[in-house]
Coordinates of C-alpha atoms and ligand atoms in Angstrom, one line a residue:
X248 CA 167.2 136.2 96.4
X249 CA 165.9 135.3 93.2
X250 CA 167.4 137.2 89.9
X251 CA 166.7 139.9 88.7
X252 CA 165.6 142.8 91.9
X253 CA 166.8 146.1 90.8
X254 CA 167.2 146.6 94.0
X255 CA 168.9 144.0 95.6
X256 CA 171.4 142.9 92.6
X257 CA 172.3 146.8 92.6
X258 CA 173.5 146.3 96.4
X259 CA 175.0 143.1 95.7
X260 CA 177.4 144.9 92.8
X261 CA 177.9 147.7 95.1
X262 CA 179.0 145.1 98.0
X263 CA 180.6 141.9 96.0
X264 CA 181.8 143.9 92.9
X265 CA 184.2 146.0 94.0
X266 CA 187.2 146.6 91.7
X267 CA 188.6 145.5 88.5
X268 CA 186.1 144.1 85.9
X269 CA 182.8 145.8 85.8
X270 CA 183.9 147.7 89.8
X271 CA 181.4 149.9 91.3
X272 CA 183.3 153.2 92.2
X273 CA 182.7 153.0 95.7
X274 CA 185.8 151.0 97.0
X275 CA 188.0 152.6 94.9
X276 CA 187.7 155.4 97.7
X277 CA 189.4 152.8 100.1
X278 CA 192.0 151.2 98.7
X279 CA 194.8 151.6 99.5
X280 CA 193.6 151.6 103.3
X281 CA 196.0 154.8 104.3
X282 CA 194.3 156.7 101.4
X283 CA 193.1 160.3 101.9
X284 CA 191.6 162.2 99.0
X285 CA 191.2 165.4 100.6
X286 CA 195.0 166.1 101.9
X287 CA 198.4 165.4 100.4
X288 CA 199.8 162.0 101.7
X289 CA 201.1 162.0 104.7
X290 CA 198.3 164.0 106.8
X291 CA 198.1 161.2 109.2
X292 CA 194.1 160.8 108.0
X293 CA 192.3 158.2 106.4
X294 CA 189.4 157.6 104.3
X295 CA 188.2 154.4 106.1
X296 CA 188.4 156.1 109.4
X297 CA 186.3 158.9 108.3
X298 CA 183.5 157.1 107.1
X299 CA 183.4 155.1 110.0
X300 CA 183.0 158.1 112.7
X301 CA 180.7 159.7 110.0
X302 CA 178.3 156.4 110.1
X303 CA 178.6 156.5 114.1
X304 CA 178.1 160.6 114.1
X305 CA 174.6 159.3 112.5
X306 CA 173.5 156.6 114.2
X307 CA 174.2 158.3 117.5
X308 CA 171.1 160.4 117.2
X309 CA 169.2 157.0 117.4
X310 CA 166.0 157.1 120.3
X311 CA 164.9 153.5 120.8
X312 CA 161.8 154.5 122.5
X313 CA 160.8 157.5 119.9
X314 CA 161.7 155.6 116.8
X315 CA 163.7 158.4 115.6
X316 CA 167.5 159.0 114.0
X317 CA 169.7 156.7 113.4
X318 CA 171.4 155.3 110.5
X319 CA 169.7 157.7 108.0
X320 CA 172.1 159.9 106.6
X321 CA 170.9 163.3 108.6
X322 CA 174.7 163.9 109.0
X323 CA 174.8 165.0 105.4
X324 CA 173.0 168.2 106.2
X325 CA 175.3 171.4 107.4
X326 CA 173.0 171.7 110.4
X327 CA 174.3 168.5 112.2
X328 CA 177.9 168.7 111.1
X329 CA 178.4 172.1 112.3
X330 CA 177.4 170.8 115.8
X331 CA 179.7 170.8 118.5
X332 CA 179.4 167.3 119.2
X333 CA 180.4 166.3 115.3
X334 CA 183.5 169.0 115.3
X335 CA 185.9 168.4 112.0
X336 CA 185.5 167.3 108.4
X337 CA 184.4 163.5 108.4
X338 CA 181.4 163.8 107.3
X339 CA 181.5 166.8 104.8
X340 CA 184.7 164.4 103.4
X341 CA 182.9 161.5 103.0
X342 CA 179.3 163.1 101.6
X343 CA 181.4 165.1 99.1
X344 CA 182.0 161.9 97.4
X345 CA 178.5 160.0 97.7
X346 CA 176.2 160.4 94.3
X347 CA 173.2 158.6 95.6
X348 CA 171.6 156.5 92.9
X349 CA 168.3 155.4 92.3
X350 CA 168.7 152.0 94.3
X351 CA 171.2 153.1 96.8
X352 CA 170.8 156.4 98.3
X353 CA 173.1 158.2 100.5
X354 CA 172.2 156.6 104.3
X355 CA 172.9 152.9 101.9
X356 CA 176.1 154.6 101.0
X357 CA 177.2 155.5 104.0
X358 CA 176.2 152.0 105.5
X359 CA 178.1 150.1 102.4
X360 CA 181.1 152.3 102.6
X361 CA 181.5 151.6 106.6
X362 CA 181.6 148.0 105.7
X363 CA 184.0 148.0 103.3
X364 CA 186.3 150.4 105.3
X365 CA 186.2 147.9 107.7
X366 CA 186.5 144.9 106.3
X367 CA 188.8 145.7 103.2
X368 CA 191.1 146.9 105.8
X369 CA 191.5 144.0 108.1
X370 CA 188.4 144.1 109.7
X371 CA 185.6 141.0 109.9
X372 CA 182.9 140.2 108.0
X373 CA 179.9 142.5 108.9
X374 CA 176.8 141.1 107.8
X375 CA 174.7 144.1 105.6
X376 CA 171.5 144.5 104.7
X377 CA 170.0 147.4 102.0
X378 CA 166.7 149.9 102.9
X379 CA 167.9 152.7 104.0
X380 CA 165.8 155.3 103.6
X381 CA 167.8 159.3 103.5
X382 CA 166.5 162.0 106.0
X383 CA 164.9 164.9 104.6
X384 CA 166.2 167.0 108.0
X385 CA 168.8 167.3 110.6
X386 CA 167.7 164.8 114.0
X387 CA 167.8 166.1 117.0
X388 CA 171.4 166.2 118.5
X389 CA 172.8 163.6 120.4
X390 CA 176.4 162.3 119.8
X391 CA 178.3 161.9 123.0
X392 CA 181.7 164.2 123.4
X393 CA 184.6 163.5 125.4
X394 CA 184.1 165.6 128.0
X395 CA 180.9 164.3 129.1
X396 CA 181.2 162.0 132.4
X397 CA 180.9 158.4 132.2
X398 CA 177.3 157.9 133.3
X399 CA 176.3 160.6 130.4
X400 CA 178.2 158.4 127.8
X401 CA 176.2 155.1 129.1
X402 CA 172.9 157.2 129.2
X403 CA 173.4 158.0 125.2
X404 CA 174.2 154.5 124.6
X405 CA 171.1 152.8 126.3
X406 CA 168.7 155.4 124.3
X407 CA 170.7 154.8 120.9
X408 CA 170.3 150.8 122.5
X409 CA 173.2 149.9 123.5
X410 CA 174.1 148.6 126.6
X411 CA 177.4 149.6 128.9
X412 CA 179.1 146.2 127.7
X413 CA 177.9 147.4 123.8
X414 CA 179.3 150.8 124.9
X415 CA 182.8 149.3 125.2
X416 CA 183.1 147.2 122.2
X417 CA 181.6 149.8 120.0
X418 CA 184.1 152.7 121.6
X419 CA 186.8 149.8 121.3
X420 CA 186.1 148.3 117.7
X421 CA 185.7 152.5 116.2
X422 CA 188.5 154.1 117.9
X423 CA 190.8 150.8 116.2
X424 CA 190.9 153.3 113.5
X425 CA 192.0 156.1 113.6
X426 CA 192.8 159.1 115.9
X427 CA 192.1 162.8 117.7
X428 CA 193.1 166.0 115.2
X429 CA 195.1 168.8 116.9
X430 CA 193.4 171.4 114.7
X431 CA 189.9 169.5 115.8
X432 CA 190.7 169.0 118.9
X433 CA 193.1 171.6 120.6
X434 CA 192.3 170.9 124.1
X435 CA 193.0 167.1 123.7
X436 CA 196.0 166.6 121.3
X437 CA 199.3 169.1 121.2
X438 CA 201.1 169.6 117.9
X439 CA 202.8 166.5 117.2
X440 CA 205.8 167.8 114.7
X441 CA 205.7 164.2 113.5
X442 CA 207.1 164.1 109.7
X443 CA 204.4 161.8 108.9
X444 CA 201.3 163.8 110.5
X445 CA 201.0 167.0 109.0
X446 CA 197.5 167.0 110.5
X447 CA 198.6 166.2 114.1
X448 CA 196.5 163.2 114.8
X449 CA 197.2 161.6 117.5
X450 CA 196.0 157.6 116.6
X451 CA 194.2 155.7 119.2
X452 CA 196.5 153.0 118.4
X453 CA 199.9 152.0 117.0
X454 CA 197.9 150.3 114.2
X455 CA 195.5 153.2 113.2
X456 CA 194.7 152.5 109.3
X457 CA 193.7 148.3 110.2
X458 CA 191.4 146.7 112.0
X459 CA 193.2 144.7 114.4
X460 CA 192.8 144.6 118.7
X461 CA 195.8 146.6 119.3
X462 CA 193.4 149.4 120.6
X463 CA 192.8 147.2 123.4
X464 CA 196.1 145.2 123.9
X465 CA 197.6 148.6 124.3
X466 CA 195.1 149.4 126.4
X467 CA 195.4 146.6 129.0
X468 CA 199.2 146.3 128.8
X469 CA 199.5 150.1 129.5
X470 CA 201.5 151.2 126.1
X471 CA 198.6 152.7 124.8
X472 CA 199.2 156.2 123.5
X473 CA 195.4 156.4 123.1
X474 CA 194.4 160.3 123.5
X475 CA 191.5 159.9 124.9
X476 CA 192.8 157.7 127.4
X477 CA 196.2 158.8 128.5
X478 CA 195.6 162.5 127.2
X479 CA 196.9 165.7 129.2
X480 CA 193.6 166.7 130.1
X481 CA 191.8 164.0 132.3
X482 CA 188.4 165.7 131.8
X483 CA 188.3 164.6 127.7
X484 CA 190.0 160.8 128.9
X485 CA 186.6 159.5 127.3
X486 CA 188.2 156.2 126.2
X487 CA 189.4 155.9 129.5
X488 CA 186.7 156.1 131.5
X489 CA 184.3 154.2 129.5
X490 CA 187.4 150.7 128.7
X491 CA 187.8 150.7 132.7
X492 CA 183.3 150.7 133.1
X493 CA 183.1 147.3 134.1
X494 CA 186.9 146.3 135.9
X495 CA 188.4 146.4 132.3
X496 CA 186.6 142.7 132.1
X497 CA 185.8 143.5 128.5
X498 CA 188.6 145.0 127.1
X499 CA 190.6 142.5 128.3
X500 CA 188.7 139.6 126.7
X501 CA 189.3 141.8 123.6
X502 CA 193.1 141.9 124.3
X503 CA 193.4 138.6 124.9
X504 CA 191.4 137.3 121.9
X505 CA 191.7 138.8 118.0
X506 CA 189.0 136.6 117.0
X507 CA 186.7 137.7 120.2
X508 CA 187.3 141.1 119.8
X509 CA 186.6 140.7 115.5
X510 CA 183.3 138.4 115.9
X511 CA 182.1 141.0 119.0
X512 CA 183.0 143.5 116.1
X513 CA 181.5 142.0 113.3
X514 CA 177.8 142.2 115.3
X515 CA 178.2 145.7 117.0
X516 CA 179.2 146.9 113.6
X517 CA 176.4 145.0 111.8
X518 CA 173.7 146.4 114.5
X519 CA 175.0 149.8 114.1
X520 CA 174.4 150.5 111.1
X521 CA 171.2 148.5 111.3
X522 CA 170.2 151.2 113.5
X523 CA 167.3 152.8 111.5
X524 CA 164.1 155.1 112.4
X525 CA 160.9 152.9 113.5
X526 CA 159.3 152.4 110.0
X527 CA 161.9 151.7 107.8
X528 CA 162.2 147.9 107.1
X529 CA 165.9 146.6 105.7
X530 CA 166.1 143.4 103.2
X531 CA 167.9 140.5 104.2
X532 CA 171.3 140.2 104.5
X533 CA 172.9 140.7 101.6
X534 CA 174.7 137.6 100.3
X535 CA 176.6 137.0 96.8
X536 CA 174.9 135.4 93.7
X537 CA 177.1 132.3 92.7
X538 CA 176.4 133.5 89.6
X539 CA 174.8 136.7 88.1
X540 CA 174.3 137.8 84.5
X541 CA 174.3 141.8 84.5
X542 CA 173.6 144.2 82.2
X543 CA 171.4 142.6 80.1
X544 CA 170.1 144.3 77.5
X545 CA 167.7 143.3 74.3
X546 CA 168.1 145.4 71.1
X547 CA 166.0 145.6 67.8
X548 CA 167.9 145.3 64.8
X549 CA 165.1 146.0 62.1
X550 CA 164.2 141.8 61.3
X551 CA 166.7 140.6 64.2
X552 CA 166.9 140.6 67.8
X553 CA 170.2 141.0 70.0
X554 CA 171.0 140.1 73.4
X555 CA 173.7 142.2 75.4
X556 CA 175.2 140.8 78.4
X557 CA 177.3 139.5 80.7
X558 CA 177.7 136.9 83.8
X559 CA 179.7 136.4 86.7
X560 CA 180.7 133.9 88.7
X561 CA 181.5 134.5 92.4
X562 CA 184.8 133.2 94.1
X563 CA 186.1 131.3 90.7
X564 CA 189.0 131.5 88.5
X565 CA 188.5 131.8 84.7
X566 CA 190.1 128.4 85.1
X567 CA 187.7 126.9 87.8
X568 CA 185.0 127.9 85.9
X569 CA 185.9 126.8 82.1
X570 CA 184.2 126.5 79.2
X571 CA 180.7 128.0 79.9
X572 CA 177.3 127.5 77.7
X573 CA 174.7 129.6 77.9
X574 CA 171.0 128.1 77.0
X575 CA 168.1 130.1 76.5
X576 CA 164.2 129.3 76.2
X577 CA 162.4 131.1 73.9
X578 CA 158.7 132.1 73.5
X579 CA 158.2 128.7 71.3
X580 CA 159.6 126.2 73.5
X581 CA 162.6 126.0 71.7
X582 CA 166.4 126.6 73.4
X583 CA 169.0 128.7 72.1
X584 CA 172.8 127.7 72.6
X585 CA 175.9 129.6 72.9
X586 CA 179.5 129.4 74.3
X587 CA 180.2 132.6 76.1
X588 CA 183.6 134.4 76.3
X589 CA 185.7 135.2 79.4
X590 CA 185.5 138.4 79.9
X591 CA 187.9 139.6 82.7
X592 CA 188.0 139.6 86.7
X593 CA 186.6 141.4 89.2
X594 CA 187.4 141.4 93.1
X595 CA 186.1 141.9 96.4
X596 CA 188.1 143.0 99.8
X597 CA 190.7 144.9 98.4
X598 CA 191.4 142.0 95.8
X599 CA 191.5 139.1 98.4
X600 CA 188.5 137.5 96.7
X601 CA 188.5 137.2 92.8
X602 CA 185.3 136.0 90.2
X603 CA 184.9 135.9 86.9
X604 CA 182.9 137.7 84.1
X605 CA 181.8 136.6 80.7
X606 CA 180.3 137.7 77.8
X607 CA 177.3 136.7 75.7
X608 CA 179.3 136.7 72.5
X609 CA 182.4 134.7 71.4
X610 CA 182.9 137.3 68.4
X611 CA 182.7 140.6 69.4
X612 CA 184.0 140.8 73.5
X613 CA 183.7 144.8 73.6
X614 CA 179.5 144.7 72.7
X615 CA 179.4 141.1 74.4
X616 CA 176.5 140.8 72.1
X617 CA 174.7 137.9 70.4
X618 CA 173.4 139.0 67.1
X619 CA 170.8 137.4 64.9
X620 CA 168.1 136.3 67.4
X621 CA 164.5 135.1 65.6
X622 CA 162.5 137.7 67.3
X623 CA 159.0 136.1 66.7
X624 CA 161.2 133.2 69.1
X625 CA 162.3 136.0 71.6
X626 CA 164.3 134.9 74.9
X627 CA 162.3 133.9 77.9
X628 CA 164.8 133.0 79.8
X629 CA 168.6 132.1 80.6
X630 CA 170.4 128.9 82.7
X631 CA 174.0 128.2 82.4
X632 CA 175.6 125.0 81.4
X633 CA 179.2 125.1 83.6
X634 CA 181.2 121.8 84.3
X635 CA 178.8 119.6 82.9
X636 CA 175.8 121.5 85.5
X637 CA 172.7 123.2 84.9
X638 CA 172.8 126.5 86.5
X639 CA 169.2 127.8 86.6
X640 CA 168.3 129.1 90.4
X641 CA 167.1 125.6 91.1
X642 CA 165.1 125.4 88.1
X643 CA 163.4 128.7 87.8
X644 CA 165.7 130.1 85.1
X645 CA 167.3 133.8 84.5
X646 CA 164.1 135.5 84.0
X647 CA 164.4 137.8 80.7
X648 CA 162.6 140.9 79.6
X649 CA 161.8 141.0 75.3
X650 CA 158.2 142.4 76.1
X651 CA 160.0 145.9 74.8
X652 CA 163.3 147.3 73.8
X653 CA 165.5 149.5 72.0
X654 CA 165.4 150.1 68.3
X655 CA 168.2 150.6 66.7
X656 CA 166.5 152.4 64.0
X657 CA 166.1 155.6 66.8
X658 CA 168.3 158.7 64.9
X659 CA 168.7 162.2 65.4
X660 CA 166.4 165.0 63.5
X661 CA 168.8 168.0 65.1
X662 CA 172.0 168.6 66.2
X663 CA 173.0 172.4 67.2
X664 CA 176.1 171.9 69.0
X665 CA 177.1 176.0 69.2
X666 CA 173.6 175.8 71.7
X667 CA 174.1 172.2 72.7
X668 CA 170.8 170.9 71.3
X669 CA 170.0 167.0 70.2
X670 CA 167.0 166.3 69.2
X671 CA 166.1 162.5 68.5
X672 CA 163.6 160.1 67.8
X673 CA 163.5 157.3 70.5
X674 CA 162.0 154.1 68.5
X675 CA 161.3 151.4 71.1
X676 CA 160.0 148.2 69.9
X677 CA 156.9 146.3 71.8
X678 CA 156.7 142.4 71.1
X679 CA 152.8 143.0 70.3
X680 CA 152.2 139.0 72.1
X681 CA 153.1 141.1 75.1
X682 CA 150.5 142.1 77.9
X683 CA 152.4 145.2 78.3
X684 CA 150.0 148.1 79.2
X685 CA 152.8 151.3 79.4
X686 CA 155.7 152.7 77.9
X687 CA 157.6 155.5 79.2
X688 CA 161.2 156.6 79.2
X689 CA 162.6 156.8 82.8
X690 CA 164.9 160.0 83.8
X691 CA 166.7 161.1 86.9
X692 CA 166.9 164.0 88.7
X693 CA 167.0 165.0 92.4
X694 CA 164.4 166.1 95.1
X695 CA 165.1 169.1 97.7
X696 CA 167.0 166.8 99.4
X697 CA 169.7 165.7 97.2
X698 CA 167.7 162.5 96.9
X699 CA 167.2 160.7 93.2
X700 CA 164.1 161.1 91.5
X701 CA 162.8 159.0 88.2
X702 CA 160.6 160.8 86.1
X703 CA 158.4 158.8 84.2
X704 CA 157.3 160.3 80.7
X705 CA 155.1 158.2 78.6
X706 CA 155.0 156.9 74.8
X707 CA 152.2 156.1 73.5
X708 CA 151.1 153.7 70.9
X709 CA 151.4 155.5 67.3
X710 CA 147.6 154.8 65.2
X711 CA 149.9 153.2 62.7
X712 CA 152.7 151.8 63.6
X713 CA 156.2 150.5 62.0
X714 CA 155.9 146.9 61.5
X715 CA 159.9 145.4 61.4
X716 CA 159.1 142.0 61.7
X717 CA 156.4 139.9 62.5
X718 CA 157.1 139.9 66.5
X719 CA 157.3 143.9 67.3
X720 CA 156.0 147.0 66.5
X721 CA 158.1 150.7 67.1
X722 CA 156.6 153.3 69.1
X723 CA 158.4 156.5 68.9
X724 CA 158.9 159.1 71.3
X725 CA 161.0 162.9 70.2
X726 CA 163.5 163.3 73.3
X727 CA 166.1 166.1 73.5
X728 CA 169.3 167.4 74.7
X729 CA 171.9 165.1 75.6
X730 CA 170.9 163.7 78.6
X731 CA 170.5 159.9 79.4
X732 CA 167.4 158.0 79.9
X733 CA 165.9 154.3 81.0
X734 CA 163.5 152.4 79.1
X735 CA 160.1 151.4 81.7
X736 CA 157.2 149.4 80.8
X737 CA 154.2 147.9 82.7
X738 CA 154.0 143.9 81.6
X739 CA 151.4 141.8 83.3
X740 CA 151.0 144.2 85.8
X741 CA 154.8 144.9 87.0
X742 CA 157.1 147.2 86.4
X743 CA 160.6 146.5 84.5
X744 CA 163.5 149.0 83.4
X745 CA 166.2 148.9 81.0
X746 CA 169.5 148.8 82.9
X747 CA 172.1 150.4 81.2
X748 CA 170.3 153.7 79.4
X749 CA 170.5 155.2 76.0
X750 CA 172.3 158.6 76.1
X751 CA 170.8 161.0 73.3
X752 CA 174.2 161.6 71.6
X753 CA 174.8 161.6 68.1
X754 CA 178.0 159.5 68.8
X755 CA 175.3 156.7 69.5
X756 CA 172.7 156.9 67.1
X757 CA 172.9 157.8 63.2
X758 CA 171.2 161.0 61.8
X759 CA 168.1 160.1 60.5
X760 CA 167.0 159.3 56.9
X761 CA 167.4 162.6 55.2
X762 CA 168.7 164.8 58.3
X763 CA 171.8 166.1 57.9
X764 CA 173.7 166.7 60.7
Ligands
HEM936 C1 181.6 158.1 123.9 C2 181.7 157.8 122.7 C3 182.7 158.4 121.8 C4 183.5 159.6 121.9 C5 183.4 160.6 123.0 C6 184.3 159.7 120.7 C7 185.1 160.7 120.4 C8 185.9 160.9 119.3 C9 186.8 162.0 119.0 C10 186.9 163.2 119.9 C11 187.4 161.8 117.8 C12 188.4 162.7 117.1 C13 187.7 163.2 115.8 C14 188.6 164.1 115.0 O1 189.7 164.5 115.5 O2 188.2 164.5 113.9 C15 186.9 160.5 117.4 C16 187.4 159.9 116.3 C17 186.9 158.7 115.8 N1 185.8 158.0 116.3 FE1 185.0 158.2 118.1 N2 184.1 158.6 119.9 C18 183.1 157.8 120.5 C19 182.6 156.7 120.0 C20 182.9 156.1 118.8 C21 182.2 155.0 118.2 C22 181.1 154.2 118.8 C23 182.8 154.8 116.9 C24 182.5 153.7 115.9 C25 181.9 152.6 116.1 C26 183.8 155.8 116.8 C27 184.7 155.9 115.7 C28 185.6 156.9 115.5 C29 186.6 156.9 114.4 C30 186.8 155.8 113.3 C31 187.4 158.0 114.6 C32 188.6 158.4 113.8 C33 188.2 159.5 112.8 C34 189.4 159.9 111.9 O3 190.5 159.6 112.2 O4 189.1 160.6 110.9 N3 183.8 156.6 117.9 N4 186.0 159.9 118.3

């Protein structure tokens, strides 16, 4: 895709920018692979393998012919988790930890998070895409138990479409992590008295925390330890029943090939949790930007303009990349110059893939700020100079927003801590060359359902307003309390935010011109 898409280059951080430098939160949850956040070490449970049996406990609602369930998130409500057929805590574990955001909401989540347990922990590639849209109720039920006979289990697989030979892979390529829990499951799994399993689970395999095809090996060489396969009670021998479908034709493909039994993964995986109600269309398949500025962020500084920012490069060393230059066009056909600053390192799959940030500024690395812009020149857009190439999206540039931005002359008129009350006056400056037809601030909230909400409040245009420089004009808008907010705007018909937000907080702005605070 083409930068910037709110949308899509939030994904792409969520997916690609994973830890260190600039790391989204979410994989922090995963790594290390044996990590459990709700039980002291050594409970036998994982993370990854809860969020994988939470993200099947969803999808296996799905009905192909009706269009509805599915990867949706419906497993977040109490009403499907305190189902039979979803006994234990997966899925109140892993939704404890999900704050949905205004491009990624909680079925996204759960979709990202299932990939990343996978493949951070040994697991292929699995191609993802973004869309998901969150239910706003519980589906109907639908998630097959281990009791159930064989032809009950391939009956809920053809509705959720999946055929018997999809049935196998996908029972095979879950249950390669993790295990049954005594507590969960009494009738299935003893207590264990295992040092190292304070939760009695008994792991489908001897490899429970990575991806790997053990579950099948085991399987076809009869060392499996598998309880739903070689459990007491022959009636919950799910596993069992469902491997030998087919004259264990596919499960020995699996055992005798890792890479048949990851690729075979990779897609079951990848149309699982493209599993979606009729209606709901998914973008593409998410792929890395080669490179990616990010939070990039204009500021008014009374007669000069700044630019905030930073850029990454995908899969490259500090010293692959080198020296890099960033060029910008302005609003007068002119170009800007400036060398730009390594910044630091992110990664991606638990570290295995590295790339490198820098920032707009040589001088000041913590602001990553280039001071002293002619804002009657403004920025129109950004291309990179990086081992003697132009990198500019073949040719279309890093699109730029200067239509409107923050003021730095926005203060504080009251501060009552003892009642926890800011005000402030918001002064956002509008380039008046700009076809920009609305102002508003942008703040979050959340719907009945958990689900983010942006409310949209606007500013309008003062009768006389404060003049800094020949290029912009400050509208004002009184905002209180200490809460943060986005900056929107309307230019030539389209709708832009602010990325980072301005928190009211008197640790930010300065008290206004006779206010004392
Ligand atoms: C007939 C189909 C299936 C049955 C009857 C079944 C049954 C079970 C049962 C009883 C557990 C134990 C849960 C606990 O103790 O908390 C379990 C765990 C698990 N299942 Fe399945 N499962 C099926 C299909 C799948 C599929 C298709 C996937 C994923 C693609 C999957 C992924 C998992 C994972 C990752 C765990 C481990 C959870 C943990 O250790 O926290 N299962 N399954």
């Amino acid at each position: 895709y083409i930068w910037p898409s709110p949308q899509l280059d939030a994904l792409e951080a969520a997916r690609f920018d994973q830890l260190g430098l600039d790391g989204e939160q979410l994989a922090g949850r995963l790594n290390p692979c044996d990590s459990f956040v709700f039980a002291l070490d050594g409970s036998g449970r994982t993370n990854a393998a809860d969020w994988i049996r939470t993200a099947w406990s969803d999808v296996a609602t799905y009905d192909a012919s009706a269009g509805t369930g599915g990867l949706d998130a419906s497993i977040r409500f109490g009403e499907e988790q305190q189902r039979p057929e979803n006994a234990g805590t997966s899925a109140s574990d892993t939704f404890a930890v999900v704050t949905p955001t205004r491009y990624i909401g909680y079925a996204d989540t759960l979709a990202l998070m299932t990939t990343m347990a996978i493949e951070n922990c040994g697991g292929p590639v699995i191609p993802f895409r973004g869309g998901r849209v969150d239910a706003t109720e519980a589906n109907a039920p639908g998630v097959p138990q281990p009791q159930q006979d064989l032809s009950s289990h391939t009956a809920a697989f053809a509705r959720a479409g999946f055929s018997q030979t999809d049935m196998i892979g996908l029972v095979a390529c879950g249950h390669t992590f993790g295990g049954v829990q005594h507590s969960v499951y009494p009738n299935i799994v003893n207590v264990l008295n295992e040092p190292n399993d304070a939760d009695d689970v008994a792991d489908f395999d001897s490899t429970f925390v990575t991806f790997d095809n053990n579950v099948a090996s085991e399987y076809i060489s009869g060392t499996t330890k598998n309880p739903l396969v070689v459990g007491f009670n022959d009636t919950t021998n799910s596993d069992k029943r469902i491997f030998g479908s087919d004259g264990n034709v596919t499960m020995k493909s699996f055992a005798q090939s890792p890479s048949l039994f990851a690729s075979t993964c990779s897609s079951l995986f990848a149309r699982m949790l493209d599993t979606v109600p009729s209606g709901v269309e998914l973008t593409d398949v998410i792929t890395p930007l080669p490179i990616k500025p990010a939070f990039v962020e204009f500021s008014l500084n009374n007669k000069s303009l700044e630019m905030a920012g930073q850029v990454r490069f995908w899969n490259q060393t500090q010293s692959q990349v080198g020296t890099v230059i960033m060029l910008w066009d302005d609003h007068l056909g002119g170009t800007g110059i400036e060398t730009l600053k390594f910044f630091g390192t992110g990664t991606y799959k638990a570290g295995q893939v590295s790339s490198a940030w820098y920032g707009f500024n040589t001088s000041s690395p913590n602001t990553n700020k280039i001071l002293n812009l002619d804002p009657v020149a403004g920025v129109e857009r950004l291309r990179f100079l990086v081992n003697d190439q132009v990198q500019d999206q073949g040719g279309v540039g890093f699109a730029v927003q200067d239509a409107y931005m923050f003021s730095d002359t926005s203060c504080i008129t009251l501060n009552e801590p003892q009642i926890g009350l800011v005000v402030g006056r918001l002064d956002v400056a509008v380039r008046t060359s700009a076809n920009l037809t609305r102002l508003y601030i942008e703040t979050s909230g959340s719907d009945a359902f958990g689900r983010v909400t942006v409310t949209e409040t606007d500013i309008t245009r003062p009768a006389q307003p404060v003049v800094p420089n020949p290029a912009y004009e400050l509208w004002s808008l009184t905002v209180n309390s200490t809460f943060g907010f986005t900056i929107g705007a309307v230019v030539d018909g389209e709708k832009f935010s602010t990325t980072l937000g301005r928190s009211v907080n008197t640790n930010q702005w300065p008290a206004c011109p006779g206010v004392l605070i």
